[in-house]
Short mmCIF file of C-alpha atoms in Angstrom, two decimals:
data_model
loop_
_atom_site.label_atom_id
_atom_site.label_comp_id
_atom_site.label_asym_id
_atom_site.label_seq_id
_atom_site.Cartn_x
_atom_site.Cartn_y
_atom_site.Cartn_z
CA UNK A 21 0.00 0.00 0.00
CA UNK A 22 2.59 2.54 0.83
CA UNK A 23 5.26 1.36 -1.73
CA UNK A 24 2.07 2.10 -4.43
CA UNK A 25 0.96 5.37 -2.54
CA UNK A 26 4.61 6.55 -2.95
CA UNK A 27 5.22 5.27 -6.43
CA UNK A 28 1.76 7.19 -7.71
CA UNK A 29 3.44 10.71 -7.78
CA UNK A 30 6.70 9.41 -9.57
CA UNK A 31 4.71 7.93 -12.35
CA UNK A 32 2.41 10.65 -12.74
CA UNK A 33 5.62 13.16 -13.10
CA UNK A 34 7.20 10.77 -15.41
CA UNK A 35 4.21 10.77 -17.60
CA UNK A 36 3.88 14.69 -17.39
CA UNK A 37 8.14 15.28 -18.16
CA UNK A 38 7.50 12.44 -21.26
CA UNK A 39 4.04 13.92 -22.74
CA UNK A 40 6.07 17.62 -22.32
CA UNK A 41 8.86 15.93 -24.40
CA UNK A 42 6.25 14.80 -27.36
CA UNK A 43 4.57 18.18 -27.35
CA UNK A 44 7.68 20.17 -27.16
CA UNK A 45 8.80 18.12 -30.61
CA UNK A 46 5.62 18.85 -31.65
CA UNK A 47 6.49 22.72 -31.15
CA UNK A 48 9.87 22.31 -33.44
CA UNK A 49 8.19 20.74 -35.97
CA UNK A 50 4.83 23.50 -36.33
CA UNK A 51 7.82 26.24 -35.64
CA UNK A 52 10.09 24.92 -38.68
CA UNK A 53 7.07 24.53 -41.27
CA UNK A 54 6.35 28.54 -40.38
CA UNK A 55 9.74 29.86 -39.91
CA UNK A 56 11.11 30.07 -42.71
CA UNK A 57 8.26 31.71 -44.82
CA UNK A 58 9.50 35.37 -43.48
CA UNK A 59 12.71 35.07 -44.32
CA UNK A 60 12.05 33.58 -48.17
CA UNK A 61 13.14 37.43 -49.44
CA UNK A 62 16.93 37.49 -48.08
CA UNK A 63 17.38 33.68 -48.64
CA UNK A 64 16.29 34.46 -52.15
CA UNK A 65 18.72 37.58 -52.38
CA UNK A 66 21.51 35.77 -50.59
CA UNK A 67 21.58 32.56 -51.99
CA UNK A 68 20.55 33.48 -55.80
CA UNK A 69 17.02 31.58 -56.07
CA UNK A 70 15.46 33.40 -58.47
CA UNK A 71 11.57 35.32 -57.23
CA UNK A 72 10.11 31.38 -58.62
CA UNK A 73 12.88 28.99 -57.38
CA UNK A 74 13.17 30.07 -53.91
CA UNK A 75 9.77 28.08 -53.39
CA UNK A 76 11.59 25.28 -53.50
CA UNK A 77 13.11 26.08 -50.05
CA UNK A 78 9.47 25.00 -49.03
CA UNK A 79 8.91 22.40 -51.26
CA UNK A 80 12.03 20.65 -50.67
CA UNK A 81 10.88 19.92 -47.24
CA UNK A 82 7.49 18.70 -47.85
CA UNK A 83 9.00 16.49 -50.90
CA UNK A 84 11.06 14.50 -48.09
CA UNK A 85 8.86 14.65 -45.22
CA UNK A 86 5.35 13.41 -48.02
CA UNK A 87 7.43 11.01 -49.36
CA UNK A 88 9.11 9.15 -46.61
CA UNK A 89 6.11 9.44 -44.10
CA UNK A 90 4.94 6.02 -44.87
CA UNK A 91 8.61 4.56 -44.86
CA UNK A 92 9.26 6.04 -41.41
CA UNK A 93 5.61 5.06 -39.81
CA UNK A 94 6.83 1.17 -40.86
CA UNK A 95 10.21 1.74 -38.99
CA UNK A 96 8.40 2.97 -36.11
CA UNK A 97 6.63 -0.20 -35.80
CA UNK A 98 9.56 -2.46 -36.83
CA UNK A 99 12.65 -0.98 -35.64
CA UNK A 100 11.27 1.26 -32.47
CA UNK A 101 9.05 4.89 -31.94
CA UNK A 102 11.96 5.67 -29.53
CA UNK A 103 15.00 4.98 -31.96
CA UNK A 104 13.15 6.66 -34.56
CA UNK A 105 12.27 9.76 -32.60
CA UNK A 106 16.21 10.22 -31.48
CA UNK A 107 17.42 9.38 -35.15
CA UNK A 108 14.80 11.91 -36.19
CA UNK A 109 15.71 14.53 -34.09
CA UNK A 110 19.49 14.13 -35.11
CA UNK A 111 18.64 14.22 -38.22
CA UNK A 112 16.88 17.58 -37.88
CA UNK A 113 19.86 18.85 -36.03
CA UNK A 114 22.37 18.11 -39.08
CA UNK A 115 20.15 19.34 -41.78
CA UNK A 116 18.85 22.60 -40.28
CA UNK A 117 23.22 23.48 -39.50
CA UNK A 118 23.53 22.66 -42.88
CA UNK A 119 20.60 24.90 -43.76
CA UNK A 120 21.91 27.80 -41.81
CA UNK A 121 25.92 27.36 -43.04
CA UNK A 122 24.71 27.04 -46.76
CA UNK A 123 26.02 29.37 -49.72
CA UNK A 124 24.60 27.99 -52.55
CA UNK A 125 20.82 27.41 -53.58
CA UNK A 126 21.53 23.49 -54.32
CA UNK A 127 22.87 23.39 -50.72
CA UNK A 128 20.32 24.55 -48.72
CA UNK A 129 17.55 22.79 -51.03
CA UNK A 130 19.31 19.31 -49.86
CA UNK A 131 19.20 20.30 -46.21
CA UNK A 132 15.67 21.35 -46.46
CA UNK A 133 14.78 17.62 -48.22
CA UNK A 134 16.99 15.79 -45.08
CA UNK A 135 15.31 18.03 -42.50
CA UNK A 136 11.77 16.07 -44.36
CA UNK A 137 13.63 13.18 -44.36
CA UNK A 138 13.52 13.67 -40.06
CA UNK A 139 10.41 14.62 -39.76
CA UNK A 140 9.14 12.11 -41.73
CA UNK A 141 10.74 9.66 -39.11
CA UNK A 142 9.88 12.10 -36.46
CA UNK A 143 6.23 12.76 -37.10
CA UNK A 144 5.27 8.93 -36.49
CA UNK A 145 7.28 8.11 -33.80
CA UNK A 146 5.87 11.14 -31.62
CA UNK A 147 2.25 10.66 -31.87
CA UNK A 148 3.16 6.49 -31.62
CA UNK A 149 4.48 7.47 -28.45
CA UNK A 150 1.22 8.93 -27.63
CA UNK A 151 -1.34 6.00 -28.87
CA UNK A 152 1.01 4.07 -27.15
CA UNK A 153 2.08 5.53 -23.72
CA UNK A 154 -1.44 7.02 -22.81
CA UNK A 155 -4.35 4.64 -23.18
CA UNK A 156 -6.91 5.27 -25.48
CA UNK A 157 -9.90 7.52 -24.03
CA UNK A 158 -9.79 10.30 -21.26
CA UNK A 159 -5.51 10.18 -21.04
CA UNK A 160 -5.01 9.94 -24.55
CA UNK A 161 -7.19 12.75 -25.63
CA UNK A 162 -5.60 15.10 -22.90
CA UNK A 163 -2.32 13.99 -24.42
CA UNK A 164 -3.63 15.23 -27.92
CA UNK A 165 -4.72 18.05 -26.39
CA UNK A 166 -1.51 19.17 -25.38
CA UNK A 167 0.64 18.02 -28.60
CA UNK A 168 -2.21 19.88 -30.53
CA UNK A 169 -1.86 22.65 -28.50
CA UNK A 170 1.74 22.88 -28.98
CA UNK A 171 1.58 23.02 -32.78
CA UNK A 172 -0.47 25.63 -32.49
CA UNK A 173 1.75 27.57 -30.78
CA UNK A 174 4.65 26.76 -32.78
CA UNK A 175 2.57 28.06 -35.51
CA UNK A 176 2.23 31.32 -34.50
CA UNK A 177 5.94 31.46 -32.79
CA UNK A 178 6.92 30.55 -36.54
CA UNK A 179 5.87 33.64 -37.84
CA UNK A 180 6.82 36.35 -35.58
CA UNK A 181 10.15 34.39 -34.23
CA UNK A 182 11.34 34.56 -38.15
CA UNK A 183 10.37 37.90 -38.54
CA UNK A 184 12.60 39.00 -35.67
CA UNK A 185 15.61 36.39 -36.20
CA UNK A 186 15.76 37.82 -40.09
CA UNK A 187 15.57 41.16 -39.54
CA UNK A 188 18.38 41.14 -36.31
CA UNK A 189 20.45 38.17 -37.04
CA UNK A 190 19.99 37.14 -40.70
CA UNK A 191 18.01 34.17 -42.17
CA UNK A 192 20.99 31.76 -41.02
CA UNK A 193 19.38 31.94 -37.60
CA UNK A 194 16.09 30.77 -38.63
CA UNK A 195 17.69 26.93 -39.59
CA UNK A 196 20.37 27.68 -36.52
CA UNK A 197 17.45 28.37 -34.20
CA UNK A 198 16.50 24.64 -34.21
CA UNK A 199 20.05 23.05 -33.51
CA UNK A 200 19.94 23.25 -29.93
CA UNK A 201 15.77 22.28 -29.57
CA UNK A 202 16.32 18.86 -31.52
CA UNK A 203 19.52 18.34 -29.86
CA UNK A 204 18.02 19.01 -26.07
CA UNK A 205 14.97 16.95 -27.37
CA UNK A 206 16.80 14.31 -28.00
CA UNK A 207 19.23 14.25 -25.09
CA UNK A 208 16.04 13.91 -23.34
CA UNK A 209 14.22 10.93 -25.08
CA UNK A 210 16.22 8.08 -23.08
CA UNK A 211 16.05 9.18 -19.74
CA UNK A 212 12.29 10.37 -20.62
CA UNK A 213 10.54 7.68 -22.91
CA UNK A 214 10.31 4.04 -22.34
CA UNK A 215 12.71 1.37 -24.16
CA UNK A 216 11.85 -0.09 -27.19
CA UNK A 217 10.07 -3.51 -27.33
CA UNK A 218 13.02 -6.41 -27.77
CA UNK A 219 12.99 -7.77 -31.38
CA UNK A 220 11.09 -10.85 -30.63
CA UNK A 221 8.12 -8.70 -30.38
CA UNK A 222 8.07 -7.24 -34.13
CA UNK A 223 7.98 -10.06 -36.30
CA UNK A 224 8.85 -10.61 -40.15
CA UNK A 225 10.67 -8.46 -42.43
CA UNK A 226 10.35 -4.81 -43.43
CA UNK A 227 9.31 -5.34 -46.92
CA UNK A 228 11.85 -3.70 -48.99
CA UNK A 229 9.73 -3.67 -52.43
CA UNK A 230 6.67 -1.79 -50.74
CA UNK A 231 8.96 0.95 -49.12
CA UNK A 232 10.67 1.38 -52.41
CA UNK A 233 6.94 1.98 -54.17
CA UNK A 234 5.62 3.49 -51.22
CA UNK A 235 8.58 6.75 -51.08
CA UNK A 236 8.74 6.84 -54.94
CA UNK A 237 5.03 7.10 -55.20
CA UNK A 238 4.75 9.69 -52.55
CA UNK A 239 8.05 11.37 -52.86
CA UNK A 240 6.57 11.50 -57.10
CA UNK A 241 3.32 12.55 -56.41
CA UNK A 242 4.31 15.57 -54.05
CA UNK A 243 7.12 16.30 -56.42
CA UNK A 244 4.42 16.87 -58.98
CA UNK A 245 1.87 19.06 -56.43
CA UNK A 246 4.93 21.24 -55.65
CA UNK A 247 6.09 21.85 -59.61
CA UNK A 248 2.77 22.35 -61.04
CA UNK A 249 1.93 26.02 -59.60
CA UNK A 250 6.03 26.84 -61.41
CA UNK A 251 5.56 24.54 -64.03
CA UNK A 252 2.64 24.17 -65.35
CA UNK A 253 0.32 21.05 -64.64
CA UNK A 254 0.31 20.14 -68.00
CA UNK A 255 4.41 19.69 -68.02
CA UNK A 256 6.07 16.79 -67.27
CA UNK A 257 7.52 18.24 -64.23
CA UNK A 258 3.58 18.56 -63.11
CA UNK A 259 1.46 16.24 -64.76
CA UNK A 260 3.84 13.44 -65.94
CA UNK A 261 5.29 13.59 -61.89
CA UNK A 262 1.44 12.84 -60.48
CA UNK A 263 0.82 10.23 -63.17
CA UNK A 264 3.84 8.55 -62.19
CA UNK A 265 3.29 8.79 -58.31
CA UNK A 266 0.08 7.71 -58.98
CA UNK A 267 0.59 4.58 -60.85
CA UNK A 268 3.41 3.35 -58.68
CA UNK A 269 0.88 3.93 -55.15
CA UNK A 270 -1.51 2.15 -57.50
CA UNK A 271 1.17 -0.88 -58.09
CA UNK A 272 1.79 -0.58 -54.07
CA UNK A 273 -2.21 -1.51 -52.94
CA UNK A 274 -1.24 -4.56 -55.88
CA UNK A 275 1.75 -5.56 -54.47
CA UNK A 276 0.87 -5.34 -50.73
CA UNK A 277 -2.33 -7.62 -51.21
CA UNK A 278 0.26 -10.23 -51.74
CA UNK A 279 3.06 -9.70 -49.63
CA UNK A 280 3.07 -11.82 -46.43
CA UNK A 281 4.11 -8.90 -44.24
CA UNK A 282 3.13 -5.74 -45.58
CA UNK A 283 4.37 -2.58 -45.39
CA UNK A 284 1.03 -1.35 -45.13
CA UNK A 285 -1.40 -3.98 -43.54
CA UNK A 286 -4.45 -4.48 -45.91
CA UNK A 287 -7.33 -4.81 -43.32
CA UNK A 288 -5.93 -1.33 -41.68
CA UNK A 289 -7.22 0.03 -44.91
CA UNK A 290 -10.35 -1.95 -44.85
CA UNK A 291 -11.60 -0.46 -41.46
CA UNK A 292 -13.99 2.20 -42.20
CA UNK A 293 -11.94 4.24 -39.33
CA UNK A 294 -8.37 4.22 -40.65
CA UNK A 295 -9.95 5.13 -44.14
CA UNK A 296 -12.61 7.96 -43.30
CA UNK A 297 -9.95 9.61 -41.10
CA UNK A 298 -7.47 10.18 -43.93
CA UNK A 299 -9.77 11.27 -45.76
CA UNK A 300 -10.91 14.27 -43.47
CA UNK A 301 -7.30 14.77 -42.39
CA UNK A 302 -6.69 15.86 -46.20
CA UNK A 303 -10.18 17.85 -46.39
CA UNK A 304 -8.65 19.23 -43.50
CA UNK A 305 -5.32 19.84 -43.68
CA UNK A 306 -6.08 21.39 -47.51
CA UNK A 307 -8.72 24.19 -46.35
CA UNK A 308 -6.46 25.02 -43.75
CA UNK A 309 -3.51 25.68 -46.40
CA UNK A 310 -6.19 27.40 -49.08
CA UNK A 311 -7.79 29.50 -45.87
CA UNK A 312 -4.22 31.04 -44.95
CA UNK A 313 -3.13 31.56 -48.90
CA UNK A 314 -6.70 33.47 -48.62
CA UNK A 315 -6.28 35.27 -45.49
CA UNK A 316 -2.34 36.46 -46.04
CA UNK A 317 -3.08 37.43 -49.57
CA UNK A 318 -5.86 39.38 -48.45
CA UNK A 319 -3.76 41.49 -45.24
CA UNK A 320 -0.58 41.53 -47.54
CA UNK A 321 -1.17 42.11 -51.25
CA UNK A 322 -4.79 43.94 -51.03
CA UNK A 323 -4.81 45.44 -47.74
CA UNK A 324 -0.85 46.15 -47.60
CA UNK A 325 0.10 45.15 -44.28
CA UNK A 326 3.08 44.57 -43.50
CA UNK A 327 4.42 40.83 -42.66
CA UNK A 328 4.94 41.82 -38.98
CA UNK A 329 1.24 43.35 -38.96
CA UNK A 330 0.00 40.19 -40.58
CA UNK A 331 1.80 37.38 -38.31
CA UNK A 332 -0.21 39.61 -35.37
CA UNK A 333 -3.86 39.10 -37.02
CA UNK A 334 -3.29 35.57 -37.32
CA UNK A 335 -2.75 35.89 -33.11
CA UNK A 336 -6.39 35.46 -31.97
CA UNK A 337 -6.80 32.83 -34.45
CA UNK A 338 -3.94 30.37 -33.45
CA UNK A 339 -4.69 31.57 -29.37
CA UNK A 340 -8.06 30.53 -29.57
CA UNK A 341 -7.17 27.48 -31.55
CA UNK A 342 -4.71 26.21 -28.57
CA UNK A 343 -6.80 26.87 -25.92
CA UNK A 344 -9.78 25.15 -27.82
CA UNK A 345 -7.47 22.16 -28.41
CA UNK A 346 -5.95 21.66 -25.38
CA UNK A 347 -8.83 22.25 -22.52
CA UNK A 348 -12.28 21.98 -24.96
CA UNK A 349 -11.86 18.82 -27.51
CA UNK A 350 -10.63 16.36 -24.82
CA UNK A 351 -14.19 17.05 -22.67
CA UNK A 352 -16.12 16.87 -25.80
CA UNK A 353 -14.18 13.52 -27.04
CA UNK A 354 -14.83 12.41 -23.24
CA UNK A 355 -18.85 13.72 -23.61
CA UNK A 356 -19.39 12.75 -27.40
CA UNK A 357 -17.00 10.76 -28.61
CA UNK A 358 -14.99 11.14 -32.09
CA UNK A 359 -17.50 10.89 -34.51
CA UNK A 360 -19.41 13.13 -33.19
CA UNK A 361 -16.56 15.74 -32.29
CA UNK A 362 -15.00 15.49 -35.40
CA UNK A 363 -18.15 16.03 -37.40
CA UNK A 364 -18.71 19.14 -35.35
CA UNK A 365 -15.45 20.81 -35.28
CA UNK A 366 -15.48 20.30 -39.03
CA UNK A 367 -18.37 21.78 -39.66
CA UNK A 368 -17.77 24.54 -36.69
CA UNK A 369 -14.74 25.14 -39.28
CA UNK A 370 -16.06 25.50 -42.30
CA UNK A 371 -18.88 27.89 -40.74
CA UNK A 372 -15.49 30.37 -39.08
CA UNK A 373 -13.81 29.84 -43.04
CA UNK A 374 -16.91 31.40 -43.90
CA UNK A 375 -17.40 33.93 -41.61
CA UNK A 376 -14.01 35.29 -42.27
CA UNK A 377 -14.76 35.56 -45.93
CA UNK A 378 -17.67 37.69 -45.24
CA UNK A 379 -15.85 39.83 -43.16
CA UNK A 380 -13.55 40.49 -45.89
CA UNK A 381 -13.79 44.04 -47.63
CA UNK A 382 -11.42 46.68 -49.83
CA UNK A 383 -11.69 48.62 -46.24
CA UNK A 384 -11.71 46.09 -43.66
CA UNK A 385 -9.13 44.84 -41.33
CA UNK A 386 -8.78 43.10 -38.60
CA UNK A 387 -11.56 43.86 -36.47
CA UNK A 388 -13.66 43.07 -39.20
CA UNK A 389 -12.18 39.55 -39.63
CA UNK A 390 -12.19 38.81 -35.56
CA UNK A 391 -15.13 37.21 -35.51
CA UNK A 392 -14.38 34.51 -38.15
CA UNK A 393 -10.95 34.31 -36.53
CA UNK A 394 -12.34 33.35 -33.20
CA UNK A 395 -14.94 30.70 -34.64
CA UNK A 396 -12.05 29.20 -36.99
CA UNK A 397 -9.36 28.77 -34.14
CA UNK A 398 -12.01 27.23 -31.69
CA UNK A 399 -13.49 24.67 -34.00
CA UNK A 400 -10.33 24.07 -35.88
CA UNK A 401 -8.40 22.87 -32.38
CA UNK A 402 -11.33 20.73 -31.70
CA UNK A 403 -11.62 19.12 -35.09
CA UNK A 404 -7.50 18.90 -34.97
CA UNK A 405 -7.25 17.35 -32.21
CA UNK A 406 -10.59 15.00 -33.13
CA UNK A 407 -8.67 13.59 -36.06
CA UNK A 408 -5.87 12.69 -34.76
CA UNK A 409 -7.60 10.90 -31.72
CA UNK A 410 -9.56 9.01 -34.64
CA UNK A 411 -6.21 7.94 -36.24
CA UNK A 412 -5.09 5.78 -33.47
CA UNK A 413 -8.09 4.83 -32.13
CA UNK A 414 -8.70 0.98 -32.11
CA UNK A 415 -5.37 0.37 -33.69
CA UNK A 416 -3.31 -2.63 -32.57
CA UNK A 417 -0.05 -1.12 -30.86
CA UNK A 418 1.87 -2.83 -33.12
CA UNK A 419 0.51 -0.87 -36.34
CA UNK A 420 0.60 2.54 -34.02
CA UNK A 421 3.23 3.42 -36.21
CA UNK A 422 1.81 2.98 -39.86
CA UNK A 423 -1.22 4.47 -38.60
CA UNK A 424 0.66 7.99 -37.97
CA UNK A 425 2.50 7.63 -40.65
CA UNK A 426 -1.19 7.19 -43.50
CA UNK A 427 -2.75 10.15 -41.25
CA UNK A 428 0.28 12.24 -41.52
CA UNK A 429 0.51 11.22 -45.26
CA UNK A 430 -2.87 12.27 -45.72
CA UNK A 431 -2.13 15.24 -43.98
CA UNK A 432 0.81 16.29 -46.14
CA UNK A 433 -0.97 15.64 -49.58
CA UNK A 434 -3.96 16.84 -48.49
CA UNK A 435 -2.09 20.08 -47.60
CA UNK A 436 -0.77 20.21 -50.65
CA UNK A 437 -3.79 19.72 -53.20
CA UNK A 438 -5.58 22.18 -51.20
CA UNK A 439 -3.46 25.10 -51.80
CA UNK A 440 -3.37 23.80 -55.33
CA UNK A 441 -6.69 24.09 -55.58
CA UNK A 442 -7.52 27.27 -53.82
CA UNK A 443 -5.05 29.26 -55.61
CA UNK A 444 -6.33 27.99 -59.06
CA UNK A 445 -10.07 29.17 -57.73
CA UNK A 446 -8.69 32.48 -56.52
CA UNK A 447 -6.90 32.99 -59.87
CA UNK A 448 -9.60 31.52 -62.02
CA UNK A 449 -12.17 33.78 -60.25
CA UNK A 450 -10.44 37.19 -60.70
CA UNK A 451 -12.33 38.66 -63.15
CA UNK A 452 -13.64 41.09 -60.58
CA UNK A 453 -10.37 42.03 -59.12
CA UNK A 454 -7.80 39.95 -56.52
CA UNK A 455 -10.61 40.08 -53.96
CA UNK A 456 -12.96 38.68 -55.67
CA UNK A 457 -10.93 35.79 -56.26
CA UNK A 458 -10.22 35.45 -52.69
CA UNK A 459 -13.33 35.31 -51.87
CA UNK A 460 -14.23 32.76 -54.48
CA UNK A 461 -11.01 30.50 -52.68
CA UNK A 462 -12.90 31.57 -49.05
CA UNK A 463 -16.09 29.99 -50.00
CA UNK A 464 -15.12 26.93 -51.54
CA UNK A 465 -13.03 26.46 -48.36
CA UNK A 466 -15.66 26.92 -46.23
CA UNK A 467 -18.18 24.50 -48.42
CA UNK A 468 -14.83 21.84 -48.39
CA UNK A 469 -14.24 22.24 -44.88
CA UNK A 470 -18.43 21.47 -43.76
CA UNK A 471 -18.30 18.46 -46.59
CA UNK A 472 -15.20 16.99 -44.51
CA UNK A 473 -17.55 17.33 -41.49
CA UNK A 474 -20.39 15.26 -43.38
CA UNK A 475 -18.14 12.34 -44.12
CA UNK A 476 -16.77 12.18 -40.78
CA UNK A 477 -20.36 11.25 -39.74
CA UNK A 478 -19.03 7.69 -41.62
CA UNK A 479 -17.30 7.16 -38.75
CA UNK A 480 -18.30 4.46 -36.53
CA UNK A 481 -20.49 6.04 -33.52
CA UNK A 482 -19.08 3.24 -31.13
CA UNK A 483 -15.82 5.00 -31.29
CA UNK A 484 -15.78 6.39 -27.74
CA UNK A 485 -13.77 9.16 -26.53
CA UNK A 486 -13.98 7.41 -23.04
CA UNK A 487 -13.51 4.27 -24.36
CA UNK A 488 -10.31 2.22 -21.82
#
């Protein structure tokens, strides 16, 4: 009794320290995919991309995290979350040095894909940790809470922390920023996060052939997303990239039905959860990308604000959206469950997408897109942290890992088909002026976004947020 009264408090503050170690990765990732937008302009001028090229600084890293995402979820599950989250980690370390001690174009574009590379190793093994070191119901959703809650804030750090690194120490300091966060993060991981299962515990092989179709098919089809906007989607680079990608995730499903162990288990698919979710992560994930084209093009280009006076109007947004997701969608998870929550915050969404659109005028501002703002950020963190809860829920802990790693897939190519999309509607729809195609983009967002919430209601209603 007293040797379990006194362990209680350990436990719980070894649970606290490790779920602070997953969000605070969480954090460097949201900060790194933000950071570097500000400072685009004096890489550009520094490094000689030309005003189209330098996009490739972004699109670099979402080539090697989209691509190897389903690669690192498998070595999660076969080789260990906590091996993968340290190599991860290191790997982020190395590549954003590189990033920040590069003179050339080609060599910061190759840092930027091996920075992917570890969060595509990184991303999987984190929210594993999660599924797996908080059980699934009123723990686990507080868990999400928190990790969603901490890319929230490192989405809104991203923007004003590059603004100020740029403009006092140079762009350098945006890659040098995150040298000593991965390195602390991962000096932390083995005192913090349990061992890794022994190998007798993750049977058969790692199936070489499906991780070679698997990356080429992603790593091809995100190629393609990113060159089409510079390209043209009719060009080879565009068109010919996504065919290819396509066909070889096509010749993937073939070759997994008859593998023995498969890179991606077949009857993970087959669950109406697994498959429902990705497909609202991407309905997600690409009206958030075509609602912040919208909303920065708006303040920047049509309003003329500056970048500083934009990063500050997205504040209430991302505020409300942490609080939302860290203290509101784990009681309505507990209360509802996930169906129910995600259908809501989906559709709670779409209805703040479209409230910001309306609020958008040649002479309004920011109090006059507040109120969207607000409704956006709340239902957003609930329906973030909603989907992610679906992801893992009923999983087998030793798929945790593949799980992540579809959801964050779906995530990533979602991401990047919306703001495909939305910018094509936008530019398609400008016949009466820039803001009338940015409104166009707003509303089709906003009709997306509540037809994401719709299909979520596919979702089994026994999932339980409560369930143990």
């Amino acid at each position: 009794m007293t040797l379990s009264a006194s362990r209680a408090p350990t436990d719980a503050g070894r649970s606290g320290l490790r779920l602070a170690l997953l969000a605070f990765t969480q954090l460097i990732v949201a900060l790194d995919y933000n950071i570097v937008y500000v400072a685009l302009p004096d890489i550009g001028a520094a490094l000689g991309f030309s005003a189209r090229s330098v996009q490739w600084v972004v699109s670099a890293y979402a080539i090697g995290l989209g691509g190897l995402l389903l690669l690192g979820g498998r070595a999660v599950d076969k080789l260990g979350a906590r091996r993968m989250f340290v190599l991860g980690l290191s790997l982020y370390a190395v590549a954003s040095l590189a990033g920040g001690l590069a003179t050339g174009s080609a060599a910061l574009v190759v840092a930027r894909a091996v920075q992917g590379a570890g969060g595509a190793l990184l991303t999987p093994a984190t929210l594993a940790l999660i599924y797996r070191g908080f059980e699934e119901g009123a723990a686990r959703n507080r868990a999400l809470g928190a990790w969603g809650m901490a890319g929230s804030a490192g989405l809104a750090a991203g923007s004003l922390l590059g603004g100020v690194l740029t403009n006092y120490l140079g762009w350098e300091w945006v890659f040098f920023v995150n040298v000593p966060l991965a390195i602390g993060a991962a000096a932390a991981a083995p005192r913090l996060l349990q061992p890794d299962p022994g190998e007798a515990s993750r049977p058969g092989g790692f199936d070489l052939p499906g991780a070679l179709l698997a990356t080429s098919g992603s790593t091809l089809l995100v190629f393609g997303l990113a060159s089409g906007p510079e390209s043209g989607w009719g060009s080879v680079r565009g068109a010919g990239a996504l065919a290819a990608g396509v066909a070889l995730l096509g010749l993937l499903l073939l070759a997994e039905s008859r593998t023995r162990d498969p890179l991606i288990p077949p009857r993970l698919l087959r669950r109406r959860g697994p498959a429902t979710t990705m497909i609202v992560i991407a309905v997600f994930q690409g009206t958030l990308g075509g609602g912040y084209y919208v909303l920065t093009s708006y303040l920047q280009p049509v309003l003329g604000y500056s970048a500083l006076a934009a990063g500050l109007t997205f504040l209430p947004l991302t505020l409300v959206c942490m609080a939302a997701a860290l203290k509101v969608a784990p009681v309505l998870l507990g209360r509802w469950g996930v169906r129910t929550t995600l259908s809501t915050g989906m559709l709670g969404t779409g209805a703040g997408i479209g409230v910001l659109t309306a609020g958008m005028s040649s002479g309004g501002g920011f109090w006059t897109l507040l109120p969207g703002s607000v409704v956006w950020g709340f239902f957003g963190g609930v329906a973030f942290v909603a989907l992610f809860a679906s992801a893992g829920a009923g999983v087998a802990p030793e798929q945790q890992g593949v799980a992540s790693g579809l959801a964050s897939t779906a995530k990533e190519v979602g991401g990047a088909i919306g703001l495909a999309v939305f910018v094509a509607v936008a530019t398609a729809s400008q016949a009466t002026g820039m803001l009338g195609g940015l409104q166009a983009a707003g509303w089709a967002a906003a009709a997306v976004t509540a037809a994401g919430g719709l299909i979520a209601l596919v979702l089994e209603p026994t999932v339980k947020g409560t369930t143990s």
